[in-house]
């Protein structure tokens, strides 16, 4: 197995905790500055990391790798949701009700937030695993842009293509949410490009604290300007949203490198290494179960505090994902859906 970069896994772990937090913010904390700060970077950082780790491959390899490492986890997670919701009649207080029609539409269309198409067709959200489809499409788009740029061999071509795609992603989102979260995949090209340039100029390994500080400032300014929902390609200020996503991601990368070189972070790194399992199981729990509602009601009765509710739900969801990263790698077949590189369905001879 190739040597892993510890700080990359640390950033992945941090990003997943941020995703869980934004999905758990209660009451006034949802629309708060904290919510804006988390939304500004929690998903963009994963696309920045993908750009950082980008290596040009044949398009067929990108599609094949994406199928096994992104589409299969998406499909299996969707099936898990459907299976869990079958017991709604037995546990109506704990499990969400299953609707075959809504499930099929949501799973095939693959967006993170419900929408109504121009033809008045309502499309339910599939939830947080929209990210897997967006990354599948994003990987293909960045590969195509990179190959076209190399073929044209003209300076500025890649930058031009990235800008066009980002503008297209934001513009189309005003009129329609495209299938497979394609709006987000288009906007994410800015983050792929940023990650690629960070690697090209070795900006993390050089630990440029001044540049990292600028990244933090951009992150804070972006959050001050409003919300950035990458899943729907919506931002109160699009330019600041992109700059804040890049700046915040870079800040996280530099800080993670400093931390991982200073102290042992193997358990956090392991959680980040298995971030695909974390994301998928978090989505399955969030979409199929009502445990968070039960927790919120009981904590509110005791404390009358939204902060206490938020802490409790975050703790519960972190515990679920920690159990998942411990247990799933030990379950044959299931682990092959989430860790196909390590546990392929059919071993090569």
CSV table of C-alpha atoms in Angstrom, one decimal:
chain,number,residue,atom,x,y,z
A,1,UNK,CA,0.0,0.0,0.0
A,2,UNK,CA,1.2,3.5,-0.8
A,3,UNK,CA,2.4,5.6,2.0
A,4,UNK,CA,-0.3,7.9,3.2
A,5,UNK,CA,0.1,11.6,4.0
A,6,UNK,CA,-0.8,11.9,7.7
A,7,UNK,CA,-2.0,15.5,7.5
A,8,UNK,CA,-4.3,14.7,4.6
A,9,UNK,CA,-6.1,12.1,6.7
A,10,UNK,CA,-6.2,14.6,9.6
A,11,UNK,CA,-7.9,17.2,7.4
A,12,UNK,CA,-10.4,14.6,6.1
A,13,UNK,CA,-11.2,13.7,9.7
A,14,UNK,CA,-11.6,17.4,10.6
A,15,UNK,CA,-13.8,18.0,7.5
A,16,UNK,CA,-16.1,15.0,8.5
A,17,UNK,CA,-16.5,16.4,12.1
A,18,UNK,CA,-17.5,19.7,10.6
A,19,UNK,CA,-20.0,18.0,8.3
A,20,UNK,CA,-21.5,16.2,11.3
A,21,UNK,CA,-21.6,19.4,13.3
A,22,UNK,CA,-23.5,21.4,10.6
A,23,UNK,CA,-26.0,18.6,10.3
A,24,UNK,CA,-26.5,18.7,14.1
A,25,UNK,CA,-26.7,22.5,14.9
A,26,UNK,CA,-29.9,23.1,16.9
A,27,UNK,CA,-32.1,26.2,17.2
A,28,UNK,CA,-30.3,29.5,16.8
A,29,UNK,CA,-27.0,27.8,16.1
A,30,UNK,CA,-28.1,26.7,12.6
A,31,UNK,CA,-28.2,30.3,11.1
A,32,UNK,CA,-25.4,31.5,13.3
A,33,UNK,CA,-21.9,32.6,12.3
A,34,UNK,CA,-20.6,29.2,13.5
A,35,UNK,CA,-22.9,27.6,10.9
A,36,UNK,CA,-21.7,29.9,8.2
A,37,UNK,CA,-18.1,29.2,9.1
A,38,UNK,CA,-18.6,25.5,9.0
A,39,UNK,CA,-20.5,25.5,5.7
A,40,UNK,CA,-17.9,27.7,4.1
A,41,UNK,CA,-15.2,25.0,4.1
A,42,UNK,CA,-16.6,21.6,5.4
A,43,UNK,CA,-17.2,20.2,1.9
A,44,UNK,CA,-14.9,22.4,-0.3
A,45,UNK,CA,-11.9,21.1,1.6
A,46,UNK,CA,-12.5,17.6,0.2
A,47,UNK,CA,-12.4,18.9,-3.3
A,48,UNK,CA,-9.3,20.9,-2.6
A,49,UNK,CA,-7.7,17.7,-1.3
A,50,UNK,CA,-8.7,15.9,-4.4
A,51,UNK,CA,-7.0,18.6,-6.5
A,52,UNK,CA,-4.0,18.3,-4.3
A,53,UNK,CA,-3.7,14.6,-4.9
A,54,UNK,CA,-4.6,14.8,-8.6
A,55,UNK,CA,-2.6,12.8,-11.0
A,56,UNK,CA,-3.4,12.7,-14.7
A,57,UNK,CA,-4.9,9.4,-15.8
A,58,UNK,CA,-6.7,8.0,-18.7
A,59,UNK,CA,-10.4,9.1,-18.7
A,60,UNK,CA,-11.4,5.4,-18.6
A,61,UNK,CA,-9.3,4.9,-15.5
A,62,UNK,CA,-11.0,7.9,-13.8
A,63,UNK,CA,-14.4,6.6,-14.6
A,64,UNK,CA,-13.6,3.0,-13.5
A,65,UNK,CA,-12.0,4.2,-10.3
A,66,UNK,CA,-14.9,6.5,-9.6
A,67,UNK,CA,-17.4,3.7,-10.2
A,68,UNK,CA,-15.8,1.4,-7.6
A,69,UNK,CA,-14.8,4.1,-5.1
A,70,UNK,CA,-17.7,6.5,-5.3
A,71,UNK,CA,-20.7,5.1,-7.1
A,72,UNK,CA,-20.7,1.7,-5.4
A,73,UNK,CA,-20.6,3.3,-1.9
A,74,UNK,CA,-23.4,5.6,-3.0
A,75,UNK,CA,-25.6,2.7,-4.2
A,76,UNK,CA,-25.0,0.6,-1.1
A,77,UNK,CA,-25.7,3.4,1.3
A,78,UNK,CA,-29.0,4.2,-0.5
A,79,UNK,CA,-29.9,0.5,-0.3
A,80,UNK,CA,-29.1,0.5,3.4
A,81,UNK,CA,-31.5,3.5,3.9
A,82,UNK,CA,-34.2,1.6,2.1
A,83,UNK,CA,-33.7,-1.6,4.1
A,84,UNK,CA,-33.7,0.2,7.5
A,85,UNK,CA,-36.9,2.1,6.7
A,86,UNK,CA,-38.7,-1.1,6.0
A,87,UNK,CA,-39.1,-1.6,9.8
A,88,UNK,CA,-41.0,1.7,10.1
A,89,UNK,CA,-44.2,-0.1,10.9
A,90,UNK,CA,-42.5,-1.8,13.8
A,91,UNK,CA,-40.5,1.2,15.1
A,92,UNK,CA,-42.4,4.3,13.9
A,93,UNK,CA,-40.9,6.4,16.7
A,94,UNK,CA,-37.4,5.5,15.8
A,95,UNK,CA,-37.3,5.0,12.0
A,96,UNK,CA,-38.4,7.2,9.1
A,97,UNK,CA,-41.3,6.1,6.9
A,98,UNK,CA,-40.3,4.6,3.5
A,99,UNK,CA,-41.7,5.9,0.3
A,100,UNK,CA,-40.6,3.8,-2.7
A,101,UNK,CA,-41.5,6.5,-5.2
A,102,UNK,CA,-39.6,9.2,-3.3
A,103,UNK,CA,-36.7,6.9,-2.7
A,104,UNK,CA,-36.3,6.0,-6.3
A,105,UNK,CA,-36.5,9.6,-7.6
A,106,UNK,CA,-34.1,10.8,-4.9
A,107,UNK,CA,-31.6,8.1,-5.4
A,108,UNK,CA,-31.5,8.3,-9.2
A,109,UNK,CA,-31.4,12.1,-9.3
A,110,UNK,CA,-28.8,12.4,-6.6
A,111,UNK,CA,-29.0,15.9,-5.0
A,112,UNK,CA,-28.5,17.0,-1.4
A,113,UNK,CA,-31.5,19.3,-1.1
A,114,UNK,CA,-35.1,18.7,-2.3
A,115,UNK,CA,-36.1,20.7,-5.4
A,116,UNK,CA,-38.9,21.2,-7.9
A,117,UNK,CA,-37.8,21.0,-11.5
A,118,UNK,CA,-39.1,23.4,-14.1
A,119,UNK,CA,-41.6,20.8,-15.2
A,120,UNK,CA,-43.1,20.9,-11.7
A,121,UNK,CA,-41.7,17.5,-10.8
A,122,UNK,CA,-40.7,17.3,-7.1
A,123,UNK,CA,-37.3,15.6,-6.5
A,124,UNK,CA,-36.6,14.5,-2.9
A,125,UNK,CA,-33.1,14.9,-1.5
A,126,UNK,CA,-30.9,11.8,-1.1
A,127,UNK,CA,-28.9,13.6,1.6
A,128,UNK,CA,-25.2,14.0,2.3
A,129,UNK,CA,-24.0,11.3,-0.1
A,130,UNK,CA,-24.8,13.8,-3.0
A,131,UNK,CA,-21.1,14.5,-2.4
A,132,UNK,CA,-20.1,11.1,-3.9
A,133,UNK,CA,-21.9,11.8,-7.2
A,134,UNK,CA,-20.6,15.3,-7.3
A,135,UNK,CA,-17.0,14.1,-6.8
A,136,UNK,CA,-17.5,11.4,-9.4
A,137,UNK,CA,-18.6,14.1,-11.9
A,138,UNK,CA,-16.0,16.6,-10.6
A,139,UNK,CA,-13.1,14.1,-11.1
A,140,UNK,CA,-14.2,13.6,-14.7
A,141,UNK,CA,-14.6,17.3,-15.4
A,142,UNK,CA,-11.2,18.3,-14.0
A,143,UNK,CA,-9.5,15.4,-15.9
A,144,UNK,CA,-11.1,16.6,-19.1
A,145,UNK,CA,-10.2,20.2,-18.5
A,146,UNK,CA,-6.6,19.2,-17.7
A,147,UNK,CA,-6.3,17.0,-20.8
A,148,UNK,CA,-7.7,19.7,-23.0
A,149,UNK,CA,-5.4,22.3,-21.5
A,150,UNK,CA,-2.4,20.0,-22.2
A,151,UNK,CA,-3.5,19.3,-25.7
A,152,UNK,CA,-4.0,23.0,-26.6
A,153,UNK,CA,-0.6,23.8,-24.9
A,154,UNK,CA,-1.6,27.4,-24.4
A,155,UNK,CA,-1.0,29.2,-21.1
A,156,UNK,CA,-4.2,30.1,-19.2
A,157,UNK,CA,-6.4,27.4,-20.9
A,158,UNK,CA,-6.9,25.4,-17.7
A,159,UNK,CA,-7.7,28.6,-15.7
A,160,UNK,CA,-10.2,29.7,-18.4
A,161,UNK,CA,-12.0,26.3,-18.5
A,162,UNK,CA,-12.2,26.3,-14.7
A,163,UNK,CA,-13.7,29.8,-14.5
A,164,UNK,CA,-16.2,28.9,-17.2
A,165,UNK,CA,-17.3,25.8,-15.3
A,166,UNK,CA,-17.6,27.6,-12.0
A,167,UNK,CA,-19.7,30.4,-13.6
A,168,UNK,CA,-21.9,27.7,-15.3
A,169,UNK,CA,-22.4,25.9,-12.0
A,170,UNK,CA,-23.5,29.0,-10.1
A,171,UNK,CA,-25.6,30.3,-13.1
A,172,UNK,CA,-27.5,27.1,-13.8
A,173,UNK,CA,-28.3,26.7,-10.1
A,174,UNK,CA,-30.6,29.7,-10.3
A,175,UNK,CA,-32.9,27.9,-12.6
A,176,UNK,CA,-32.5,24.1,-12.0
A,177,UNK,CA,-30.7,21.6,-9.8
A,178,UNK,CA,-29.0,19.3,-12.2
A,179,UNK,CA,-28.9,15.6,-11.7
A,180,UNK,CA,-26.0,13.9,-9.9
A,181,UNK,CA,-25.3,17.3,-8.2
A,182,UNK,CA,-23.7,18.5,-11.4
A,183,UNK,CA,-24.1,22.2,-10.3
A,184,UNK,CA,-21.8,21.5,-7.3
A,185,UNK,CA,-19.4,19.5,-9.5
A,186,UNK,CA,-19.0,22.5,-11.8
A,187,UNK,CA,-18.5,24.9,-8.9
A,188,UNK,CA,-16.0,22.5,-7.3
A,189,UNK,CA,-13.6,22.9,-10.2
A,190,UNK,CA,-12.3,26.0,-8.4
A,191,UNK,CA,-11.4,23.9,-5.5
A,192,UNK,CA,-9.8,21.2,-7.6
A,193,UNK,CA,-7.7,23.8,-9.3
A,194,UNK,CA,-6.7,25.4,-6.0
A,195,UNK,CA,-5.6,22.1,-4.6
A,196,UNK,CA,-3.7,21.3,-7.7
A,197,UNK,CA,-1.8,24.6,-7.5
A,198,UNK,CA,-1.1,24.2,-3.8
A,199,UNK,CA,0.6,20.9,-4.6
A,200,UNK,CA,2.4,22.3,-7.7
A,201,UNK,CA,3.9,25.2,-5.7
A,202,UNK,CA,4.5,23.0,-2.6
A,203,UNK,CA,2.6,25.5,-0.4
A,204,UNK,CA,1.8,23.1,2.4
A,205,UNK,CA,5.2,21.4,2.7
A,206,UNK,CA,6.8,24.9,2.9
A,207,UNK,CA,4.4,25.7,5.8
A,208,UNK,CA,3.8,29.3,4.7
A,209,UNK,CA,2.2,30.7,7.9
A,210,UNK,CA,1.6,34.1,6.4
A,211,UNK,CA,-0.3,32.6,3.5
A,212,UNK,CA,-2.2,30.3,5.9
A,213,UNK,CA,-3.1,33.4,8.0
A,214,UNK,CA,-4.5,35.0,4.8
A,215,UNK,CA,-6.5,31.9,4.2
A,216,UNK,CA,-8.0,32.1,7.6
A,217,UNK,CA,-8.9,35.8,7.1
A,218,UNK,CA,-10.6,34.9,3.8
A,219,UNK,CA,-12.5,32.1,5.5
A,220,UNK,CA,-13.8,34.4,8.2
A,221,UNK,CA,-14.7,37.1,5.7
A,222,UNK,CA,-16.5,34.6,3.6
A,223,UNK,CA,-18.5,33.4,6.6
A,224,UNK,CA,-19.3,37.0,7.5
A,225,UNK,CA,-20.7,37.6,3.9
A,226,UNK,CA,-23.3,34.8,4.3
A,227,UNK,CA,-23.9,31.2,3.7
A,228,UNK,CA,-22.3,28.9,1.1
A,229,UNK,CA,-24.2,25.7,0.3
A,230,UNK,CA,-22.0,23.9,-2.2
A,231,UNK,CA,-24.6,21.1,-2.6
A,232,UNK,CA,-27.0,23.5,-4.4
A,233,UNK,CA,-24.2,25.8,-5.7
A,234,UNK,CA,-25.7,28.7,-3.7
A,235,UNK,CA,-23.7,31.5,-2.1
A,236,UNK,CA,-24.8,34.9,-0.7
A,237,UNK,CA,-21.5,36.2,-2.2
A,238,UNK,CA,-20.1,33.8,-4.8
A,239,UNK,CA,-16.6,35.2,-5.2
A,240,UNK,CA,-16.1,35.4,-1.4
A,241,UNK,CA,-17.5,31.9,-1.1
A,242,UNK,CA,-15.0,30.4,-3.5
A,243,UNK,CA,-12.1,32.4,-2.0
A,244,UNK,CA,-13.2,31.5,1.6
A,245,UNK,CA,-13.5,27.8,0.7
A,246,UNK,CA,-10.0,27.8,-0.8
A,247,UNK,CA,-8.5,30.0,2.0
A,248,UNK,CA,-10.1,28.0,4.8
A,249,UNK,CA,-9.0,24.7,3.2
A,250,UNK,CA,-5.4,25.8,2.9
A,251,UNK,CA,-5.5,27.0,6.5
A,252,UNK,CA,-6.7,23.6,7.6
A,253,UNK,CA,-4.1,21.9,5.6
A,254,UNK,CA,-1.2,23.9,7.0
A,255,UNK,CA,-2.5,23.5,10.6
A,256,UNK,CA,-3.0,19.8,10.1
A,257,UNK,CA,0.6,19.4,8.9
A,258,UNK,CA,2.0,21.3,11.9
A,259,UNK,CA,-0.1,19.2,14.3
A,260,UNK,CA,0.7,15.8,12.7
A,261,UNK,CA,4.4,16.6,12.8
A,262,UNK,CA,4.2,17.6,16.5
A,263,UNK,CA,2.0,15.0,18.1
A,264,UNK,CA,0.7,11.5,17.5
A,265,UNK,CA,-2.6,11.6,15.7
A,266,UNK,CA,-2.9,8.0,14.4
A,267,UNK,CA,-6.5,7.5,15.6
A,268,UNK,CA,-7.7,10.8,14.1
A,269,UNK,CA,-5.8,9.9,10.9
A,270,UNK,CA,-7.5,6.5,10.8
A,271,UNK,CA,-10.9,8.2,11.1
A,272,UNK,CA,-10.0,10.5,8.2
A,273,UNK,CA,-8.6,7.6,6.2
A,274,UNK,CA,-12.0,6.0,6.4
A,275,UNK,CA,-13.9,9.2,5.8
A,276,UNK,CA,-15.9,7.5,3.0
A,277,UNK,CA,-17.4,5.1,5.6
A,278,UNK,CA,-17.9,8.1,8.0
A,279,UNK,CA,-19.8,10.1,5.5
A,280,UNK,CA,-21.9,7.2,4.2
A,281,UNK,CA,-22.9,5.9,7.6
A,282,UNK,CA,-23.6,9.4,8.9
A,283,UNK,CA,-26.0,9.8,5.9
A,284,UNK,CA,-27.7,6.5,6.5
A,285,UNK,CA,-28.3,7.3,10.2
A,286,UNK,CA,-29.5,10.8,9.4
A,287,UNK,CA,-31.9,9.8,6.6
A,288,UNK,CA,-33.3,6.6,8.1
A,289,UNK,CA,-33.4,7.1,11.9
A,290,UNK,CA,-35.2,9.5,14.3
A,291,UNK,CA,-32.8,9.1,17.2
A,292,UNK,CA,-31.6,12.7,17.0
A,293,UNK,CA,-35.2,13.9,17.5
A,294,UNK,CA,-35.5,11.7,20.5
A,295,UNK,CA,-32.3,13.1,21.9
A,296,UNK,CA,-33.3,16.7,21.2
A,297,UNK,CA,-36.6,16.3,22.9
A,298,UNK,CA,-35.2,14.7,26.1
A,299,UNK,CA,-32.2,17.1,26.4
A,300,UNK,CA,-34.5,20.1,25.9
A,301,UNK,CA,-36.8,18.8,28.6
A,302,UNK,CA,-33.9,18.6,31.0
A,303,UNK,CA,-31.8,21.6,30.0
A,304,UNK,CA,-33.9,23.9,27.8
A,305,UNK,CA,-30.7,24.5,26.0
A,306,UNK,CA,-30.0,24.4,22.2
A,307,UNK,CA,-26.3,24.2,22.9
A,308,UNK,CA,-26.8,21.1,25.0
A,309,UNK,CA,-28.9,19.6,22.3
A,310,UNK,CA,-26.2,20.3,19.7
A,311,UNK,CA,-23.5,18.8,21.9
A,312,UNK,CA,-25.6,15.6,22.5
A,313,UNK,CA,-26.5,15.0,18.9
A,314,UNK,CA,-22.9,15.7,17.7
A,315,UNK,CA,-21.6,13.2,20.3
A,316,UNK,CA,-24.2,10.6,19.3
A,317,UNK,CA,-23.4,10.9,15.6
A,318,UNK,CA,-19.7,10.9,16.1
A,319,UNK,CA,-20.1,7.7,18.2
A,320,UNK,CA,-22.1,6.0,15.4
A,321,UNK,CA,-19.4,6.9,12.8
A,322,UNK,CA,-16.6,5.8,15.1
A,323,UNK,CA,-18.3,2.4,15.6
A,324,UNK,CA,-18.7,2.2,11.8
A,325,UNK,CA,-15.0,2.7,11.1
A,326,UNK,CA,-14.2,0.0,13.6
A,327,UNK,CA,-16.8,-2.6,12.5
A,328,UNK,CA,-17.3,-2.2,8.8
A,329,UNK,CA,-13.7,-3.0,7.7
A,330,UNK,CA,-14.2,-6.4,9.4
A,331,UNK,CA,-17.4,-7.3,7.6
A,332,UNK,CA,-16.8,-9.2,4.3
A,333,UNK,CA,-18.7,-8.0,1.3
A,334,UNK,CA,-19.9,-4.8,3.1
A,335,UNK,CA,-16.3,-3.6,3.4
A,336,UNK,CA,-15.8,-4.1,-0.3
A,337,UNK,CA,-18.4,-1.5,-1.1
A,338,UNK,CA,-16.6,1.1,0.9
A,339,UNK,CA,-13.0,0.0,0.8
A,340,UNK,CA,-12.8,-1.5,-2.7
A,341,UNK,CA,-9.2,-0.7,-3.2
A,342,UNK,CA,-8.2,-2.7,-0.1
A,343,UNK,CA,-11.0,-5.3,-0.3
A,344,UNK,CA,-12.0,-5.8,-4.0
A,345,UNK,CA,-14.9,-8.2,-4.6
A,346,UNK,CA,-12.7,-10.4,-6.8
A,347,UNK,CA,-9.0,-10.8,-5.9
A,348,UNK,CA,-6.6,-10.5,-8.8
A,349,UNK,CA,-4.5,-13.6,-9.4
